[in-house]
PDB file of N, CA, C and O in Angstrom:
ATOM      1  N   MET A   1      -1.623  15.200  -9.989  1.00  0.00           N
ATOM      2  CA  MET A   1      -0.982  15.156  -8.696  1.00  0.00           C
ATOM      3  C   MET A   1      -0.722  13.697  -8.320  1.00  0.00           C
ATOM      4  O   MET A   1      -1.552  12.837  -8.559  1.00  0.00           O
ATOM      5  N   GLU A   2       0.433  13.450  -7.752  1.00  0.00           N
ATOM      6  CA  GLU A   2       0.783  12.099  -7.306  1.00  0.00           C
ATOM      7  C   GLU A   2       0.648  11.986  -5.796  1.00  0.00           C
ATOM      8  O   GLU A   2       1.020  12.892  -5.061  1.00  0.00           O
ATOM      9  N   LEU A   3       0.121  10.857  -5.362  1.00  0.00           N
ATOM     10  CA  LEU A   3       0.036  10.537  -3.945  1.00  0.00           C
ATOM     11  C   LEU A   3       1.030   9.412  -3.675  1.00  0.00           C
ATOM     12  O   LEU A   3       1.030   8.401  -4.373  1.00  0.00           O
ATOM     13  N   ARG A   4       1.858   9.602  -2.674  1.00  0.00           N
ATOM     14  CA  ARG A   4       2.829   8.577  -2.298  1.00  0.00           C
ATOM     15  C   ARG A   4       2.267   7.796  -1.106  1.00  0.00           C
ATOM     16  O   ARG A   4       2.049   8.359  -0.042  1.00  0.00           O
ATOM     17  N   LEU A   5       2.028   6.499  -1.326  1.00  0.00           N
ATOM     18  CA  LEU A   5       1.516   5.640  -0.260  1.00  0.00           C
ATOM     19  C   LEU A   5       2.659   5.144   0.597  1.00  0.00           C
ATOM     20  O   LEU A   5       3.693   4.724   0.080  1.00  0.00           O
ATOM     21  N   LYS A   6       2.445   5.161   1.897  1.00  0.00           N
ATOM     22  CA  LYS A   6       3.465   4.713   2.844  1.00  0.00           C
ATOM     23  C   LYS A   6       2.891   3.628   3.740  1.00  0.00           C
ATOM     24  O   LYS A   6       1.680   3.530   3.922  1.00  0.00           O
ATOM     25  N   ILE A   7       3.774   2.815   4.291  1.00  0.00           N
ATOM     26  CA  ILE A   7       3.350   1.804   5.260  1.00  0.00           C
ATOM     27  C   ILE A   7       2.712   2.540   6.434  1.00  0.00           C
ATOM     28  O   ILE A   7       3.345   3.408   7.037  1.00  0.00           O
ATOM     29  N   PRO A   8       1.454   2.217   6.743  1.00  0.00           N
ATOM     30  CA  PRO A   8       0.755   2.949   7.806  1.00  0.00           C
ATOM     31  C   PRO A   8       1.116   2.467   9.206  1.00  0.00           C
ATOM     32  O   PRO A   8       1.523   1.329   9.394  1.00  0.00           O
ATOM     33  N   LYS A   9       0.948   3.349  10.152  1.00  0.00           N
ATOM     34  CA  LYS A   9       1.041   2.975  11.565  1.00  0.00           C
ATOM     35  C   LYS A   9      -0.265   2.272  11.900  1.00  0.00           C
ATOM     36  O   LYS A   9      -1.335   2.791  11.638  1.00  0.00           O
ATOM     37  N   THR A  10      -0.184   1.085  12.429  1.00  0.00           N
ATOM     38  CA  THR A  10      -1.391   0.320  12.743  1.00  0.00           C
ATOM     39  C   THR A  10      -1.660   0.344  14.243  1.00  0.00           C
ATOM     40  O   THR A  10      -0.825   0.781  15.030  1.00  0.00           O
ATOM     41  N   ALA A  11      -2.822  -0.142  14.629  1.00  0.00           N
ATOM     42  CA  ALA A  11      -3.178  -0.212  16.045  1.00  0.00           C
ATOM     43  C   ALA A  11      -2.279  -1.199  16.780  1.00  0.00           C
ATOM     44  O   ALA A  11      -2.045  -1.073  17.970  1.00  0.00           O
ATOM     45  N   VAL A  12      -1.768  -2.179  16.034  1.00  0.00           N
ATOM     46  CA  VAL A  12      -0.854  -3.153  16.613  1.00  0.00           C
ATOM     47  C   VAL A  12       0.505  -2.472  16.786  1.00  0.00           C
ATOM     48  O   VAL A  12       0.982  -1.814  15.881  1.00  0.00           O
ATOM     49  N   ILE A  13       1.096  -2.604  17.961  1.00  0.00           N
ATOM     50  CA  ILE A  13       2.375  -1.951  18.219  1.00  0.00           C
ATOM     51  C   ILE A  13       3.469  -2.673  17.445  1.00  0.00           C
ATOM     52  O   ILE A  13       3.889  -3.763  17.799  1.00  0.00           O
ATOM     53  N   SER A  14       3.884  -2.049  16.350  1.00  0.00           N
ATOM     54  CA  SER A  14       4.906  -2.626  15.489  1.00  0.00           C
ATOM     55  C   SER A  14       5.508  -1.522  14.646  1.00  0.00           C
ATOM     56  O   SER A  14       4.800  -0.661  14.139  1.00  0.00           O
ATOM     57  N   GLU A  15       6.797  -1.532  14.496  1.00  0.00           N
ATOM     58  CA  GLU A  15       7.474  -0.525  13.685  1.00  0.00           C
ATOM     59  C   GLU A  15       7.831  -1.068  12.307  1.00  0.00           C
ATOM     60  O   GLU A  15       8.327  -0.335  11.468  1.00  0.00           O
ATOM     61  N   LYS A  16       7.587  -2.360  12.095  1.00  0.00           N
ATOM     62  CA  LYS A  16       7.886  -2.992  10.819  1.00  0.00           C
ATOM     63  C   LYS A  16       6.734  -3.906  10.427  1.00  0.00           C
ATOM     64  O   LYS A  16       5.998  -4.380  11.285  1.00  0.00           O
ATOM     65  N   CYS A  17       6.605  -4.136   9.126  1.00  0.00           N
ATOM     66  CA  CYS A  17       5.635  -5.112   8.656  1.00  0.00           C
ATOM     67  C   CYS A  17       6.111  -5.654   7.315  1.00  0.00           C
ATOM     68  O   CYS A  17       6.991  -5.084   6.675  1.00  0.00           O
ATOM     69  N   THR A  18       5.513  -6.753   6.905  1.00  0.00           N
ATOM     70  CA  THR A  18       5.857  -7.391   5.640  1.00  0.00           C
ATOM     71  C   THR A  18       4.745  -7.137   4.646  1.00  0.00           C
ATOM     72  O   THR A  18       3.568  -7.317   4.961  1.00  0.00           O
ATOM     73  N   LEU A  19       5.118  -6.703   3.453  1.00  0.00           N
ATOM     74  CA  LEU A  19       4.163  -6.497   2.366  1.00  0.00           C
ATOM     75  C   LEU A  19       3.904  -7.863   1.743  1.00  0.00           C
ATOM     76  O   LEU A  19       4.787  -8.450   1.117  1.00  0.00           O
ATOM     77  N   ILE A  20       2.710  -8.404   1.954  1.00  0.00           N
ATOM     78  CA  ILE A  20       2.382  -9.769   1.549  1.00  0.00           C
ATOM     79  C   ILE A  20       1.933  -9.858   0.095  1.00  0.00           C
ATOM     80  O   ILE A  20       2.363 -10.731  -0.644  1.00  0.00           O
ATOM     81  N   GLU A  21       1.022  -8.959  -0.318  1.00  0.00           N
ATOM     82  CA  GLU A  21       0.540  -9.024  -1.703  1.00  0.00           C
ATOM     83  C   GLU A  21      -0.053  -7.702  -2.151  1.00  0.00           C
ATOM     84  O   GLU A  21      -0.531  -6.919  -1.334  1.00  0.00           O
ATOM     85  N   TRP A  22       0.000  -7.496  -3.452  1.00  0.00           N
ATOM     86  CA  TRP A  22      -0.683  -6.386  -4.103  1.00  0.00           C
ATOM     87  C   TRP A  22      -1.941  -6.932  -4.757  1.00  0.00           C
ATOM     88  O   TRP A  22      -1.907  -7.998  -5.362  1.00  0.00           O
ATOM     89  N   ASN A  23      -3.037  -6.199  -4.672  1.00  0.00           N
ATOM     90  CA  ASN A  23      -4.277  -6.552  -5.357  1.00  0.00           C
ATOM     91  C   ASN A  23      -4.438  -5.766  -6.652  1.00  0.00           C
ATOM     92  O   ASN A  23      -5.470  -5.853  -7.299  1.00  0.00           O
ATOM     93  N   VAL A  24      -3.409  -4.987  -6.995  1.00  0.00           N
ATOM     94  CA  VAL A  24      -3.424  -4.137  -8.189  1.00  0.00           C
ATOM     95  C   VAL A  24      -2.093  -4.271  -8.918  1.00  0.00           C
ATOM     96  O   VAL A  24      -1.134  -4.830  -8.382  1.00  0.00           O
ATOM     97  N   GLU A  25      -2.050  -3.720 -10.141  1.00  0.00           N
ATOM     98  CA  GLU A  25      -0.819  -3.725 -10.933  1.00  0.00           C
ATOM     99  C   GLU A  25      -0.525  -2.309 -11.407  1.00  0.00           C
ATOM    100  O   GLU A  25      -1.424  -1.465 -11.478  1.00  0.00           O
ATOM    101  N   VAL A  26       0.722  -2.055 -11.769  1.00  0.00           N
ATOM    102  CA  VAL A  26       1.111  -0.759 -12.321  1.00  0.00           C
ATOM    103  C   VAL A  26       0.285  -0.500 -13.575  1.00  0.00           C
ATOM    104  O   VAL A  26       0.095  -1.389 -14.407  1.00  0.00           O
ATOM    105  N   GLY A  27      -0.256   0.716 -13.684  1.00  0.00           N
ATOM    106  CA  GLY A  27      -1.084   1.099 -14.817  1.00  0.00           C
ATOM    107  C   GLY A  27      -2.567   0.876 -14.608  1.00  0.00           C
ATOM    108  O   GLY A  27      -3.391   1.355 -15.382  1.00  0.00           O
ATOM    109  N   GLU A  28      -2.924   0.168 -13.546  1.00  0.00           N
ATOM    110  CA  GLU A  28      -4.333  -0.132 -13.272  1.00  0.00           C
ATOM    111  C   GLU A  28      -5.028   1.066 -12.634  1.00  0.00           C
ATOM    112  O   GLU A  28      -4.460   1.758 -11.796  1.00  0.00           O
ATOM    113  N   LYS A  29      -6.297   1.282 -13.030  1.00  0.00           N
ATOM    114  CA  LYS A  29      -7.121   2.307 -12.390  1.00  0.00           C
ATOM    115  C   LYS A  29      -7.671   1.740 -11.088  1.00  0.00           C
ATOM    116  O   LYS A  29      -8.075   0.580 -11.041  1.00  0.00           O
ATOM    117  N   VAL A  30      -7.681   2.573 -10.046  1.00  0.00           N
ATOM    118  CA  VAL A  30      -8.236   2.167  -8.755  1.00  0.00           C
ATOM    119  C   VAL A  30      -9.286   3.175  -8.312  1.00  0.00           C
ATOM    120  O   VAL A  30      -9.255   4.337  -8.709  1.00  0.00           O
ATOM    121  N   ASN A  31     -10.194   2.715  -7.485  1.00  0.00           N
ATOM    122  CA  ASN A  31     -11.251   3.562  -6.942  1.00  0.00           C
ATOM    123  C   ASN A  31     -11.046   3.781  -5.453  1.00  0.00           C
ATOM    124  O   ASN A  31     -10.403   2.956  -4.774  1.00  0.00           O
ATOM    125  N   LEU A  32     -11.608   4.847  -4.949  1.00  0.00           N
ATOM    126  CA  LEU A  32     -11.577   5.134  -3.527  1.00  0.00           C
ATOM    127  C   LEU A  32     -12.152   3.942  -2.769  1.00  0.00           C
ATOM    128  O   LEU A  32     -13.231   3.443  -3.118  1.00  0.00           O
ATOM    129  N   GLY A  33     -11.433   3.453  -1.774  1.00  0.00           N
ATOM    130  CA  GLY A  33     -11.905   2.340  -0.959  1.00  0.00           C
ATOM    131  C   GLY A  33     -11.599   0.953  -1.503  1.00  0.00           C
ATOM    132  O   GLY A  33     -11.866  -0.041  -0.846  1.00  0.00           O
ATOM    133  N   GLN A  34     -11.018   0.886  -2.692  1.00  0.00           N
ATOM    134  CA  GLN A  34     -10.676  -0.415  -3.287  1.00  0.00           C
ATOM    135  C   GLN A  34      -9.502  -1.037  -2.534  1.00  0.00           C
ATOM    136  O   GLN A  34      -8.519  -0.358  -2.243  1.00  0.00           O
ATOM    137  N   PRO A  35      -9.562  -2.329  -2.211  1.00  0.00           N
ATOM    138  CA  PRO A  35      -8.423  -2.978  -1.552  1.00  0.00           C
ATOM    139  C   PRO A  35      -7.172  -2.924  -2.436  1.00  0.00           C
ATOM    140  O   PRO A  35      -7.219  -3.322  -3.596  1.00  0.00           O
ATOM    141  N   LEU A  36      -6.069  -2.409  -1.870  1.00  0.00           N
ATOM    142  CA  LEU A  36      -4.827  -2.272  -2.635  1.00  0.00           C
ATOM    143  C   LEU A  36      -3.791  -3.335  -2.284  1.00  0.00           C
ATOM    144  O   LEU A  36      -3.184  -3.925  -3.160  1.00  0.00           O
ATOM    145  N   TYR A  37      -3.577  -3.522  -0.991  1.00  0.00           N
ATOM    146  CA  TYR A  37      -2.512  -4.442  -0.591  1.00  0.00           C
ATOM    147  C   TYR A  37      -2.761  -5.014   0.797  1.00  0.00           C
ATOM    148  O   TYR A  37      -3.621  -4.559   1.537  1.00  0.00           O
ATOM    149  N   LEU A  38      -1.972  -6.050   1.114  1.00  0.00           N
ATOM    150  CA  LEU A  38      -2.065  -6.741   2.388  1.00  0.00           C
ATOM    151  C   LEU A  38      -0.710  -6.690   3.069  1.00  0.00           C
ATOM    152  O   LEU A  38       0.312  -7.002   2.440  1.00  0.00           O
ATOM    153  N   ILE A  39      -0.718  -6.237   4.329  1.00  0.00           N
ATOM    154  CA  ILE A  39       0.506  -6.254   5.125  1.00  0.00           C
ATOM    155  C   ILE A  39       0.321  -7.186   6.307  1.00  0.00           C
ATOM    156  O   ILE A  39      -0.798  -7.442   6.739  1.00  0.00           O
ATOM    157  N   GLU A  40       1.438  -7.679   6.810  1.00  0.00           N
ATOM    158  CA  GLU A  40       1.401  -8.584   7.955  1.00  0.00           C
ATOM    159  C   GLU A  40       2.342  -8.054   9.020  1.00  0.00           C
ATOM    160  O   GLU A  40       3.507  -7.785   8.749  1.00  0.00           O
ATOM    161  N   THR A  41       1.810  -7.900  10.242  1.00  0.00           N
ATOM    162  CA  THR A  41       2.638  -7.520  11.382  1.00  0.00           C
ATOM    163  C   THR A  41       2.943  -8.795  12.164  1.00  0.00           C
ATOM    164  O   THR A  41       2.584  -9.886  11.725  1.00  0.00           O
ATOM    165  N   GLU A  42       3.536  -8.641  13.315  1.00  0.00           N
ATOM    166  CA  GLU A  42       3.855  -9.803  14.135  1.00  0.00           C
ATOM    167  C   GLU A  42       2.604 -10.561  14.568  1.00  0.00           C
ATOM    168  O   GLU A  42       2.655 -11.747  14.830  1.00  0.00           O
ATOM    169  N   LYS A  43       1.460  -9.866  14.647  1.00  0.00           N
ATOM    170  CA  LYS A  43       0.267 -10.483  15.205  1.00  0.00           C
ATOM    171  C   LYS A  43      -0.906 -10.623  14.252  1.00  0.00           C
ATOM    172  O   LYS A  43      -1.833 -11.380  14.527  1.00  0.00           O
ATOM    173  N   THR A  44      -0.934  -9.891  13.144  1.00  0.00           N
ATOM    174  CA  THR A  44      -2.125  -9.904  12.299  1.00  0.00           C
ATOM    175  C   THR A  44      -1.814  -9.500  10.857  1.00  0.00           C
ATOM    176  O   THR A  44      -0.777  -8.906  10.587  1.00  0.00           O
ATOM    177  N   ALA A  45      -2.746  -9.805   9.970  1.00  0.00           N
ATOM    178  CA  ALA A  45      -2.678  -9.342   8.577  1.00  0.00           C
ATOM    179  C   ALA A  45      -3.723  -8.248   8.412  1.00  0.00           C
ATOM    180  O   ALA A  45      -4.835  -8.362   8.954  1.00  0.00           O
ATOM    181  N   ILE A  46      -3.376  -7.197   7.666  1.00  0.00           N
ATOM    182  CA  ILE A  46      -4.257  -6.051   7.503  1.00  0.00           C
ATOM    183  C   ILE A  46      -4.364  -5.694   6.025  1.00  0.00           C
ATOM    184  O   ILE A  46      -3.348  -5.539   5.344  1.00  0.00           O
ATOM    185  N   GLU A  47      -5.606  -5.566   5.549  1.00  0.00           N
ATOM    186  CA  GLU A  47      -5.846  -5.149   4.175  1.00  0.00           C
ATOM    187  C   GLU A  47      -5.981  -3.626   4.153  1.00  0.00           C
ATOM    188  O   GLU A  47      -6.735  -3.060   4.937  1.00  0.00           O
ATOM    189  N   ILE A  48      -5.250  -2.987   3.246  1.00  0.00           N
ATOM    190  CA  ILE A  48      -5.267  -1.533   3.143  1.00  0.00           C
ATOM    191  C   ILE A  48      -5.997  -1.124   1.869  1.00  0.00           C
ATOM    192  O   ILE A  48      -5.739  -1.669   0.794  1.00  0.00           O
ATOM    193  N   GLN A  49      -6.897  -0.143   2.004  1.00  0.00           N
ATOM    194  CA  GLN A  49      -7.693   0.329   0.879  1.00  0.00           C
ATOM    195  C   GLN A  49      -7.131   1.622   0.301  1.00  0.00           C
ATOM    196  O   GLN A  49      -6.399   2.350   0.972  1.00  0.00           O
ATOM    197  N   SER A  50      -7.520   1.901  -0.932  1.00  0.00           N
ATOM    198  CA  SER A  50      -7.073   3.113  -1.607  1.00  0.00           C
ATOM    199  C   SER A  50      -7.718   4.353  -0.989  1.00  0.00           C
ATOM    200  O   SER A  50      -8.933   4.402  -0.837  1.00  0.00           O
ATOM    201  N   PRO A  51      -6.904   5.368  -0.694  1.00  0.00           N
ATOM    202  CA  PRO A  51      -7.453   6.607  -0.144  1.00  0.00           C
ATOM    203  C   PRO A  51      -7.954   7.562  -1.237  1.00  0.00           C
ATOM    204  O   PRO A  51      -8.526   8.602  -0.928  1.00  0.00           O
ATOM    205  N   VAL A  52      -7.711   7.208  -2.517  1.00  0.00           N
ATOM    206  CA  VAL A  52      -8.073   8.082  -3.639  1.00  0.00           C
ATOM    207  C   VAL A  52      -8.461   7.263  -4.866  1.00  0.00           C
ATOM    208  O   VAL A  52      -8.222   6.061  -4.928  1.00  0.00           O
ATOM    209  N   LYS A  53      -9.003   7.953  -5.859  1.00  0.00           N
ATOM    210  CA  LYS A  53      -9.256   7.379  -7.178  1.00  0.00           C
ATOM    211  C   LYS A  53      -8.089   7.804  -8.064  1.00  0.00           C
ATOM    212  O   LYS A  53      -7.667   8.955  -8.037  1.00  0.00           O
ATOM    213  N   GLY A  54      -7.533   6.863  -8.843  1.00  0.00           N
ATOM    214  CA  GLY A  54      -6.405   7.212  -9.692  1.00  0.00           C
ATOM    215  C   GLY A  54      -5.813   6.027 -10.419  1.00  0.00           C
ATOM    216  O   GLY A  54      -6.452   4.985 -10.543  1.00  0.00           O
ATOM    217  N   ILE A  55      -4.574   6.213 -10.879  1.00  0.00           N
ATOM    218  CA  ILE A  55      -3.862   5.184 -11.637  1.00  0.00           C
ATOM    219  C   ILE A  55      -2.569   4.841 -10.904  1.00  0.00           C
ATOM    220  O   ILE A  55      -1.798   5.731 -10.534  1.00  0.00           O
ATOM    221  N   ILE A  56      -2.327   3.543 -10.720  1.00  0.00           N
ATOM    222  CA  ILE A  56      -1.117   3.067 -10.045  1.00  0.00           C
ATOM    223  C   ILE A  56       0.100   3.351 -10.932  1.00  0.00           C
ATOM    224  O   ILE A  56       0.142   2.950 -12.090  1.00  0.00           O
ATOM    225  N   LYS A  57       1.098   4.039 -10.362  1.00  0.00           N
ATOM    226  CA  LYS A  57       2.316   4.376 -11.104  1.00  0.00           C
ATOM    227  C   LYS A  57       3.514   3.527 -10.694  1.00  0.00           C
ATOM    228  O   LYS A  57       4.383   3.245 -11.509  1.00  0.00           O
ATOM    229  N   SER A  58       3.581   3.133  -9.422  1.00  0.00           N
ATOM    230  CA  SER A  58       4.695   2.294  -8.968  1.00  0.00           C
ATOM    231  C   SER A  58       4.275   1.485  -7.756  1.00  0.00           C
ATOM    232  O   SER A  58       3.393   1.902  -6.999  1.00  0.00           O
ATOM    233  N   LEU A  59       4.913   0.316  -7.593  1.00  0.00           N
ATOM    234  CA  LEU A  59       4.637  -0.586  -6.473  1.00  0.00           C
ATOM    235  C   LEU A  59       5.945  -1.147  -5.933  1.00  0.00           C
ATOM    236  O   LEU A  59       6.826  -1.527  -6.719  1.00  0.00           O
ATOM    237  N   ALA A  60       6.052  -1.238  -4.623  1.00  0.00           N
ATOM    238  CA  ALA A  60       7.229  -1.835  -3.991  1.00  0.00           C
ATOM    239  C   ALA A  60       7.180  -3.358  -4.106  1.00  0.00           C
ATOM    240  O   ALA A  60       6.144  -3.953  -4.388  1.00  0.00           O
ATOM    241  N   GLN A  61       8.298  -3.967  -3.855  1.00  0.00           N
ATOM    242  CA  GLN A  61       8.457  -5.421  -3.918  1.00  0.00           C
ATOM    243  C   GLN A  61       7.687  -6.110  -2.798  1.00  0.00           C
ATOM    244  O   GLN A  61       7.746  -5.687  -1.645  1.00  0.00           O
ATOM    245  N   ILE A  62       6.954  -7.179  -3.135  1.00  0.00           N
ATOM    246  CA  ILE A  62       6.277  -7.958  -2.099  1.00  0.00           C
ATOM    247  C   ILE A  62       7.268  -8.891  -1.413  1.00  0.00           C
ATOM    248  O   ILE A  62       8.396  -9.077  -1.870  1.00  0.00           O
ATOM    249  N   ASP A  63       6.832  -9.468  -0.304  1.00  0.00           N
ATOM    250  CA  ASP A  63       7.635 -10.375   0.527  1.00  0.00           C
ATOM    251  C   ASP A  63       8.882  -9.705   1.092  1.00  0.00           C
ATOM    252  O   ASP A  63       9.879 -10.371   1.369  1.00  0.00           O
ATOM    253  N   GLU A  64       8.794  -8.401   1.274  1.00  0.00           N
ATOM    254  CA  GLU A  64       9.870  -7.623   1.903  1.00  0.00           C
ATOM    255  C   GLU A  64       9.329  -7.006   3.184  1.00  0.00           C
ATOM    256  O   GLU A  64       8.138  -6.728   3.298  1.00  0.00           O
ATOM    257  N   THR A  65      10.209  -6.765   4.145  1.00  0.00           N
ATOM    258  CA  THR A  65       9.838  -6.118   5.395  1.00  0.00           C
ATOM    259  C   THR A  65      10.194  -4.638   5.297  1.00  0.00           C
ATOM    260  O   THR A  65      11.298  -4.293   4.882  1.00  0.00           O
ATOM    261  N   TYR A  66       9.228  -3.789   5.657  1.00  0.00           N
ATOM    262  CA  TYR A  66       9.390  -2.338   5.558  1.00  0.00           C
ATOM    263  C   TYR A  66       9.099  -1.684   6.901  1.00  0.00           C
ATOM    264  O   TYR A  66       8.246  -2.150   7.657  1.00  0.00           O
ATOM    265  N   ASP A  67       9.783  -0.569   7.172  1.00  0.00           N
ATOM    266  CA  ASP A  67       9.504   0.231   8.355  1.00  0.00           C
ATOM    267  C   ASP A  67       8.227   1.029   8.138  1.00  0.00           C
ATOM    268  O   ASP A  67       7.902   1.396   7.004  1.00  0.00           O
ATOM    269  N   VAL A  68       7.514   1.321   9.211  1.00  0.00           N
ATOM    270  CA  VAL A  68       6.358   2.209   9.151  1.00  0.00           C
ATOM    271  C   VAL A  68       6.825   3.535   8.549  1.00  0.00           C
ATOM    272  O   VAL A  68       7.885   4.051   8.897  1.00  0.00           O
ATOM    273  N   GLY A  69       6.058   4.068   7.613  1.00  0.00           N
ATOM    274  CA  GLY A  69       6.398   5.333   6.969  1.00  0.00           C
ATOM    275  C   GLY A  69       7.183   5.192   5.676  1.00  0.00           C
ATOM    276  O   GLY A  69       7.386   6.168   4.961  1.00  0.00           O
ATOM    277  N   THR A  70       7.597   3.971   5.331  1.00  0.00           N
ATOM    278  CA  THR A  70       8.331   3.741   4.094  1.00  0.00           C
ATOM    279  C   THR A  70       7.390   3.861   2.899  1.00  0.00           C
ATOM    280  O   THR A  70       6.300   3.296   2.910  1.00  0.00           O
ATOM    281  N   GLU A  71       7.809   4.586   1.874  1.00  0.00           N
ATOM    282  CA  GLU A  71       7.006   4.724   0.670  1.00  0.00           C
ATOM    283  C   GLU A  71       6.983   3.395  -0.086  1.00  0.00           C
ATOM    284  O   GLU A  71       8.028   2.811  -0.346  1.00  0.00           O
ATOM    285  N   ILE A  72       5.759   2.943  -0.447  1.00  0.00           N
ATOM    286  CA  ILE A  72       5.651   1.652  -1.142  1.00  0.00           C
ATOM    287  C   ILE A  72       4.916   1.736  -2.475  1.00  0.00           C
ATOM    288  O   ILE A  72       4.899   0.753  -3.221  1.00  0.00           O
ATOM    289  N   ALA A  73       4.298   2.877  -2.773  1.00  0.00           N
ATOM    290  CA  ALA A  73       3.567   2.999  -4.043  1.00  0.00           C
ATOM    291  C   ALA A  73       3.287   4.458  -4.341  1.00  0.00           C
ATOM    292  O   ALA A  73       3.321   5.309  -3.452  1.00  0.00           O
ATOM    293  N   THR A  74       3.006   4.727  -5.626  1.00  0.00           N
ATOM    294  CA  THR A  74       2.515   6.050  -6.011  1.00  0.00           C
ATOM    295  C   THR A  74       1.266   5.879  -6.867  1.00  0.00           C
ATOM    296  O   THR A  74       1.150   4.927  -7.637  1.00  0.00           O
ATOM    297  N   ILE A  75       0.341   6.805  -6.676  1.00  0.00           N
ATOM    298  CA  ILE A  75      -0.901   6.828  -7.435  1.00  0.00           C
ATOM    299  C   ILE A  75      -1.046   8.202  -8.074  1.00  0.00           C
ATOM    300  O   ILE A  75      -0.927   9.227  -7.363  1.00  0.00           O
ATOM    301  N   GLU A  76      -1.281   8.236  -9.380  1.00  0.00           N
ATOM    302  CA  GLU A  76      -1.612   9.485 -10.060  1.00  0.00           C
ATOM    303  C   GLU A  76      -3.093   9.748  -9.773  1.00  0.00           C
ATOM    304  O   GLU A  76      -3.952   8.988 -10.233  1.00  0.00           O
ATOM    305  N   VAL A  77      -3.370  10.776  -8.993  1.00  0.00           N
ATOM    306  CA  VAL A  77      -4.729  11.049  -8.520  1.00  0.00           C
ATOM    307  C   VAL A  77      -5.581  11.624  -9.648  1.00  0.00           C
ATOM    308  O   VAL A  77      -5.158  12.522 -10.363  1.00  0.00           O
ATOM    309  N   GLU A  78      -6.791  11.073  -9.783  1.00  0.00           N
ATOM    310  CA  GLU A  78      -7.778  11.597 -10.730  1.00  0.00           C
ATOM    311  C   GLU A  78      -8.745  12.481  -9.967  1.00  0.00           C
ATOM    312  O   GLU A  78      -9.281  12.081  -8.941  1.00  0.00           O
ATOM    313  N   LEU A  79      -8.940  13.676 -10.454  1.00  0.00           N
ATOM    314  CA  LEU A  79      -9.853  14.616  -9.789  1.00  0.00           C
ATOM    315  C   LEU A  79     -11.254  14.512 -10.353  1.00  0.00           C
ATOM    316  O   LEU A  79     -11.533  14.052 -11.364  1.00  0.00           O
TER     317      LEU A  79
END
């Protein structure tokens, strides 16, 4: 099963954010709670953790601005 990661709605009122960096690469195994990426809103930077254990299948381009809800990665979930 694949999980599609999307830009999350944060506590900071913002409809857009910039994807600053990935802490993982395509093909890498990740664990639940592992830091995956860093986003920056108008007021703060936020580190996002993996919601599942699995293998990274795709990653969006860094240094781009994305709307909340935009798909930025896929993870092949390991059960």
